[in-house]
PDB file of C-alpha atoms in Angstrom:
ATOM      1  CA  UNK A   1     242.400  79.386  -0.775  1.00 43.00           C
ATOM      2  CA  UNK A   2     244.806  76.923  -2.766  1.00 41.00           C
ATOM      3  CA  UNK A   3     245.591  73.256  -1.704  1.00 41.00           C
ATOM      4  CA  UNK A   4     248.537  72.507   0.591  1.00 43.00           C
ATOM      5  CA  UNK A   5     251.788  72.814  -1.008  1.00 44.00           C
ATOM      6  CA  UNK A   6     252.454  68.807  -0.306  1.00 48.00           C
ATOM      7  CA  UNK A   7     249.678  68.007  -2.528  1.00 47.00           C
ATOM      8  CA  UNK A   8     246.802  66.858  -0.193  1.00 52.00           C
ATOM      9  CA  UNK A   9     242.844  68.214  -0.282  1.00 63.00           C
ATOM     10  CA  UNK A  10     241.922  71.587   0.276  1.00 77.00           C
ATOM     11  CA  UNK A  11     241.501  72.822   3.882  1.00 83.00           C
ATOM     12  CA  UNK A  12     238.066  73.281   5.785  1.00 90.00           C
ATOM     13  CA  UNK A  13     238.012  76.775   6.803  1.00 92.00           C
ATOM     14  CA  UNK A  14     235.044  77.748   9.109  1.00 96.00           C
ATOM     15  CA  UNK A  15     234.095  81.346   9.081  1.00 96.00           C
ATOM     16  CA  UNK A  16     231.911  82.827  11.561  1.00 98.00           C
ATOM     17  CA  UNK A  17     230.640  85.758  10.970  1.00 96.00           C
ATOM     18  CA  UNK A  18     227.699  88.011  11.367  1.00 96.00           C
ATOM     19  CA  UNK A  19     227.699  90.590   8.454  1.00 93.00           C
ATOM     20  CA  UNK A  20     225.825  89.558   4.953  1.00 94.00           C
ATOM     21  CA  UNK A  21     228.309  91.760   3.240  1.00 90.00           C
ATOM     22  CA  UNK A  22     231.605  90.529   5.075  1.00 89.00           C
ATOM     23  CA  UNK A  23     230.247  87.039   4.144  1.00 92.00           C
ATOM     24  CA  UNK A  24     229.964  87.526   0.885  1.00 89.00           C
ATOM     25  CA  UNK A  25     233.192  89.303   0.544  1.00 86.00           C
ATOM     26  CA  UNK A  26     235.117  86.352   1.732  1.00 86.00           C
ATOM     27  CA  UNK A  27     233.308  84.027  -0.809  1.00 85.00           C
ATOM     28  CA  UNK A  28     233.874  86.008  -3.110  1.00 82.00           C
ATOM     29  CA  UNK A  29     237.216  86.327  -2.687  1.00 80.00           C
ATOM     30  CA  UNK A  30     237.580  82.318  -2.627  1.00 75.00           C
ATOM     31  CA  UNK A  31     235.541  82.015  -5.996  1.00 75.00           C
ATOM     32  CA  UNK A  32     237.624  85.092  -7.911  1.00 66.00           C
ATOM     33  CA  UNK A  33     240.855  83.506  -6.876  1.00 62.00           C
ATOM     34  CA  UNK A  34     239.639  80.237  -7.394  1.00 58.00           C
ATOM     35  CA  UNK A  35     240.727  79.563  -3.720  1.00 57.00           C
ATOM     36  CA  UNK A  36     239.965  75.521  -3.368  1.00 70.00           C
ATOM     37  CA  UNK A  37     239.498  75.394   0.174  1.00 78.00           C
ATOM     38  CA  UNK A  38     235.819  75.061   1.278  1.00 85.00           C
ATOM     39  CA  UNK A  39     234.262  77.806   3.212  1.00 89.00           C
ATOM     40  CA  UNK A  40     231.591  76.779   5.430  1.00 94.00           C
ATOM     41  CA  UNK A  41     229.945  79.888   7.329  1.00 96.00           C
ATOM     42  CA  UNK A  42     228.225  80.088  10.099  1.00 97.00           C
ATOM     43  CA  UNK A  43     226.461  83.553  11.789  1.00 96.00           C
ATOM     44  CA  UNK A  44     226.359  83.654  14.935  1.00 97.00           C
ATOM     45  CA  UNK A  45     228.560  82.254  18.103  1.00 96.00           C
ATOM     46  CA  UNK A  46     225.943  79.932  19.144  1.00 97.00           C
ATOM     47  CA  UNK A  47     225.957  77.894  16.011  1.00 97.00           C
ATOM     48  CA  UNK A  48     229.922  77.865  15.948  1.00 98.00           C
ATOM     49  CA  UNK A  49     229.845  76.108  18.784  1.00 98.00           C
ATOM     50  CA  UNK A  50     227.132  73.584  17.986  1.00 98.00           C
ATOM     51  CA  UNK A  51     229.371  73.108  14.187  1.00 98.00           C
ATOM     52  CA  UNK A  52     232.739  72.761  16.126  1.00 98.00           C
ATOM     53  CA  UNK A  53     231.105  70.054  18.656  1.00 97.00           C
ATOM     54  CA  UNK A  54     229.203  68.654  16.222  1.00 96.00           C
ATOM     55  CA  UNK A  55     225.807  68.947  17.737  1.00 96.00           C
ATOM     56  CA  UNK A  56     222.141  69.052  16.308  1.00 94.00           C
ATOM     57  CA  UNK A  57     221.788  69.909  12.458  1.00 95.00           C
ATOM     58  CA  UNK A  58     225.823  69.825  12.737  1.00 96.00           C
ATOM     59  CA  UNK A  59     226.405  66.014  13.488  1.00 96.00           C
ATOM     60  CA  UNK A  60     227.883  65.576  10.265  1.00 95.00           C
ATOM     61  CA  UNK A  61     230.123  68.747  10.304  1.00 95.00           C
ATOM     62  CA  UNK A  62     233.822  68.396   9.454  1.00 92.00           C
ATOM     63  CA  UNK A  63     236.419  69.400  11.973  1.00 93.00           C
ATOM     64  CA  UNK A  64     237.828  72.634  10.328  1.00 95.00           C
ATOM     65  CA  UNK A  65     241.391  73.310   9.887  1.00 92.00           C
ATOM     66  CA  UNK A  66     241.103  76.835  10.284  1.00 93.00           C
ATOM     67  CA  UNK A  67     238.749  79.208  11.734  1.00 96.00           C
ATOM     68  CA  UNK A  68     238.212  82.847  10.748  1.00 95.00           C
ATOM     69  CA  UNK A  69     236.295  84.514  13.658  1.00 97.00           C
ATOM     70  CA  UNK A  70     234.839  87.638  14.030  1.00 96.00           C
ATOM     71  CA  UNK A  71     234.638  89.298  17.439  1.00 95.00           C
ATOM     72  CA  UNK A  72     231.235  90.965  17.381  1.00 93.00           C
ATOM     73  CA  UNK A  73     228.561  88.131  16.774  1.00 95.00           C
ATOM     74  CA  UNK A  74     225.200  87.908  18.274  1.00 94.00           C
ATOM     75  CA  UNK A  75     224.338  84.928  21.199  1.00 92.00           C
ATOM     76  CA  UNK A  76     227.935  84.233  21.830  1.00 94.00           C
ATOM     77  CA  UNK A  77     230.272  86.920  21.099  1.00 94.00           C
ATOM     78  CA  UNK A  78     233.574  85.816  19.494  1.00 96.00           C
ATOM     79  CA  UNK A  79     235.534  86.076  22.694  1.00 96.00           C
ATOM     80  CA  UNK A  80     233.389  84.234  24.154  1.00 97.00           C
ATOM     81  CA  UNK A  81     233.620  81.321  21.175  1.00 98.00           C
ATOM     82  CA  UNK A  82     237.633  81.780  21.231  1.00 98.00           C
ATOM     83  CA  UNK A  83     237.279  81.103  24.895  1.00 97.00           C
ATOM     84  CA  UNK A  84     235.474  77.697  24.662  1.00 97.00           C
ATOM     85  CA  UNK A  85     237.470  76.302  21.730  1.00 98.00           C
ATOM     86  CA  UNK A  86     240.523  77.411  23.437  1.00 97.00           C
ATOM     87  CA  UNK A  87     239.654  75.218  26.345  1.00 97.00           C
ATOM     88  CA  UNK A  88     238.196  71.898  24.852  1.00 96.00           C
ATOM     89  CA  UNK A  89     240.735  69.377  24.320  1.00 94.00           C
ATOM     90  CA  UNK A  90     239.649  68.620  21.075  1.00 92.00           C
ATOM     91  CA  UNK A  91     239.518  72.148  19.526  1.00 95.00           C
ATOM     92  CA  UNK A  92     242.204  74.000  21.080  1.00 94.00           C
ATOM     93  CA  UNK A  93     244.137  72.362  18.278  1.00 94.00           C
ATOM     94  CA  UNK A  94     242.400  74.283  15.496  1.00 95.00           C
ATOM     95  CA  UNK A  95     244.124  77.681  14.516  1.00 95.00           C
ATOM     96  CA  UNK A  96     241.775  80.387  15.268  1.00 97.00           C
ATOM     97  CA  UNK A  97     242.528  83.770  13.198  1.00 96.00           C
ATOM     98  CA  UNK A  98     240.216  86.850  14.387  1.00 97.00           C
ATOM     99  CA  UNK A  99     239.188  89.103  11.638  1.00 94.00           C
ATOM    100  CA  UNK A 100     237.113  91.581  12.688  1.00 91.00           C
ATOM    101  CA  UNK A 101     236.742  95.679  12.152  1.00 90.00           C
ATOM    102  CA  UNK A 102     238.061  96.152  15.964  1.00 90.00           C
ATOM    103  CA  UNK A 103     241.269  98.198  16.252  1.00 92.00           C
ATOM    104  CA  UNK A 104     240.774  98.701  19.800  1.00 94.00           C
ATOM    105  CA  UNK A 105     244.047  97.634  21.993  1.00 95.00           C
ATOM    106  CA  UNK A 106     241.880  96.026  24.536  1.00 96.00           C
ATOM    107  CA  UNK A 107     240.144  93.267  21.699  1.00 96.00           C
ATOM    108  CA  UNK A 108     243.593  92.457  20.533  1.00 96.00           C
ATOM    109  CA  UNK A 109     245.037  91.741  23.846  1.00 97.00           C
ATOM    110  CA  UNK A 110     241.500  90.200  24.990  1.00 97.00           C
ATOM    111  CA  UNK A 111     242.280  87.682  21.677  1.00 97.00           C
ATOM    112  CA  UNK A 112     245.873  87.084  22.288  1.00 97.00           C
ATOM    113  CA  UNK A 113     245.402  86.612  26.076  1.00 97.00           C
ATOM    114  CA  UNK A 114     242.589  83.715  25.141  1.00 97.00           C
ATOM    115  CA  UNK A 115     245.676  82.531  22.270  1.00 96.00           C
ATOM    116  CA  UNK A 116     244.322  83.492  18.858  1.00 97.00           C
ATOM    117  CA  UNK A 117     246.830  82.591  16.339  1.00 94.00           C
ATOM    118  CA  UNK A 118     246.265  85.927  14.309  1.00 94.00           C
ATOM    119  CA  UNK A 119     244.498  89.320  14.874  1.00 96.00           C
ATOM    120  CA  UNK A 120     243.818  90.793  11.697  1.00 94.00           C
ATOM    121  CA  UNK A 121     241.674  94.059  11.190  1.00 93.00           C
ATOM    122  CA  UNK A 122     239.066  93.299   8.269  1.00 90.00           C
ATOM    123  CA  UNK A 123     240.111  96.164   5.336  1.00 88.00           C
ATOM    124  CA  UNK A 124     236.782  97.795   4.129  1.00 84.00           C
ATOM    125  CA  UNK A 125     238.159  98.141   0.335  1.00 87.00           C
ATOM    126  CA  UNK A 126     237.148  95.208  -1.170  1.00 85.00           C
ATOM    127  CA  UNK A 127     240.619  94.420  -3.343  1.00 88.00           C
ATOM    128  CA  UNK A 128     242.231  94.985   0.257  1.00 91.00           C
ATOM    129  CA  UNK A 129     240.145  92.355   1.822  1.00 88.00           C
ATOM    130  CA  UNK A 130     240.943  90.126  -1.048  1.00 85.00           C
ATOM    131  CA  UNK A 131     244.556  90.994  -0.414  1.00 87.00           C
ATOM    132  CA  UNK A 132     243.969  90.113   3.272  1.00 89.00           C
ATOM    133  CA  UNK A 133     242.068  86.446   2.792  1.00 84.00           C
ATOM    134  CA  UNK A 134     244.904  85.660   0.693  1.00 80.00           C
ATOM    135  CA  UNK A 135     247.686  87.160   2.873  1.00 85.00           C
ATOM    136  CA  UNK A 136     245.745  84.235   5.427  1.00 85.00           C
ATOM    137  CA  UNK A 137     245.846  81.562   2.593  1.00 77.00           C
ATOM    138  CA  UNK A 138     249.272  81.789   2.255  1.00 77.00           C
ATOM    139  CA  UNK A 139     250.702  81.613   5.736  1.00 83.00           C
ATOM    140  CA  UNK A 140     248.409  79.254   6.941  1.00 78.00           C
ATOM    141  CA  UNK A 141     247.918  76.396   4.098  1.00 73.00           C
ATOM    142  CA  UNK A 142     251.596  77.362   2.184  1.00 73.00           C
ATOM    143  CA  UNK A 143     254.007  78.260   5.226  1.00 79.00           C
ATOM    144  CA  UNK A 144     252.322  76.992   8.577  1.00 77.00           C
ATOM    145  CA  UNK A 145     252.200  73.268   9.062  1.00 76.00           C
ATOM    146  CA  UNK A 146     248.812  72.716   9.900  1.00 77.00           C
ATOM    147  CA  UNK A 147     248.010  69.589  12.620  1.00 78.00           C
ATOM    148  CA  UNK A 148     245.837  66.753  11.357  1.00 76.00           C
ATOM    149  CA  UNK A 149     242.154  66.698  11.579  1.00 72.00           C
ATOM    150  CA  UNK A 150     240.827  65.353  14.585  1.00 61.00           C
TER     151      UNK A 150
END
């Protein structure tokens, strides 16, 4: 993803996701498009939690500006983390965009109901996907005024 418009560092972007193959989509699509942003990833719902409070191995973790979650994760499903980070003070702050393979009706209500900034369906192609992370590049670091880091 490219640097803020106004000049300042590249944006923490937390992605949690499950799938080896998603993963490496996503960094891929940072490294071909020379996307600046850092990508930290985590793979399950559990350790989301423990990097967005900090705890354990994650003491050190940065406060992310965005977060790309996916719904279906194993310990905590992704509803569940939306849930918690849309109810701590600290987090609720941090725009949450859920990209998952989910079309169903009831998972994008579910996510708007617990107020996920964006519901985007992950594309299987893979120059689709890199269309997508982009798509989420540009509205969120180029458009979207993003709050400071806590």
């Amino acid at each position: 993803m490219t640097a803020p418009a106004d000049g300042k560092s590249p944006i923490e972007v937390l992605l949690v996701e499950d799938d080896p193959g998603d993963v490496l989509m996503t960094q891929e699509a940072f490294e071909e498009h020379k996307l600046r942003n850092r990508l930290t990833v985590v793979s399950d719902g559990a350790e989301a939690l423990a990097y967005l409070r900090r705890e354990g191995p994650y003491a050190d973790a940065v406060v992310p500006d965005l977060i790309l979650l996916d719904l279906n994760l194993p310990r905590r499903d992704g509803r569940e983390v939306l849930e918690e980070i849309k109810k701590d003070e600290e987090l609720r702050r941090i725009p949450v965009v859920v990209l998952t393979t989910s079309q169903a009706d009831e998972d994008i209500l579910r996510s708007y109901q617990l107020h996920a900034n964006a519901y985007v369906t992950k594309p299987v192609d893979f120059e689709r996907f890199i269309s997508v992370v982009r798509q989420i590049d540009e509205f969120f670091v180029s458009v979207v005024k993003l709050p400071p880091r806590g």
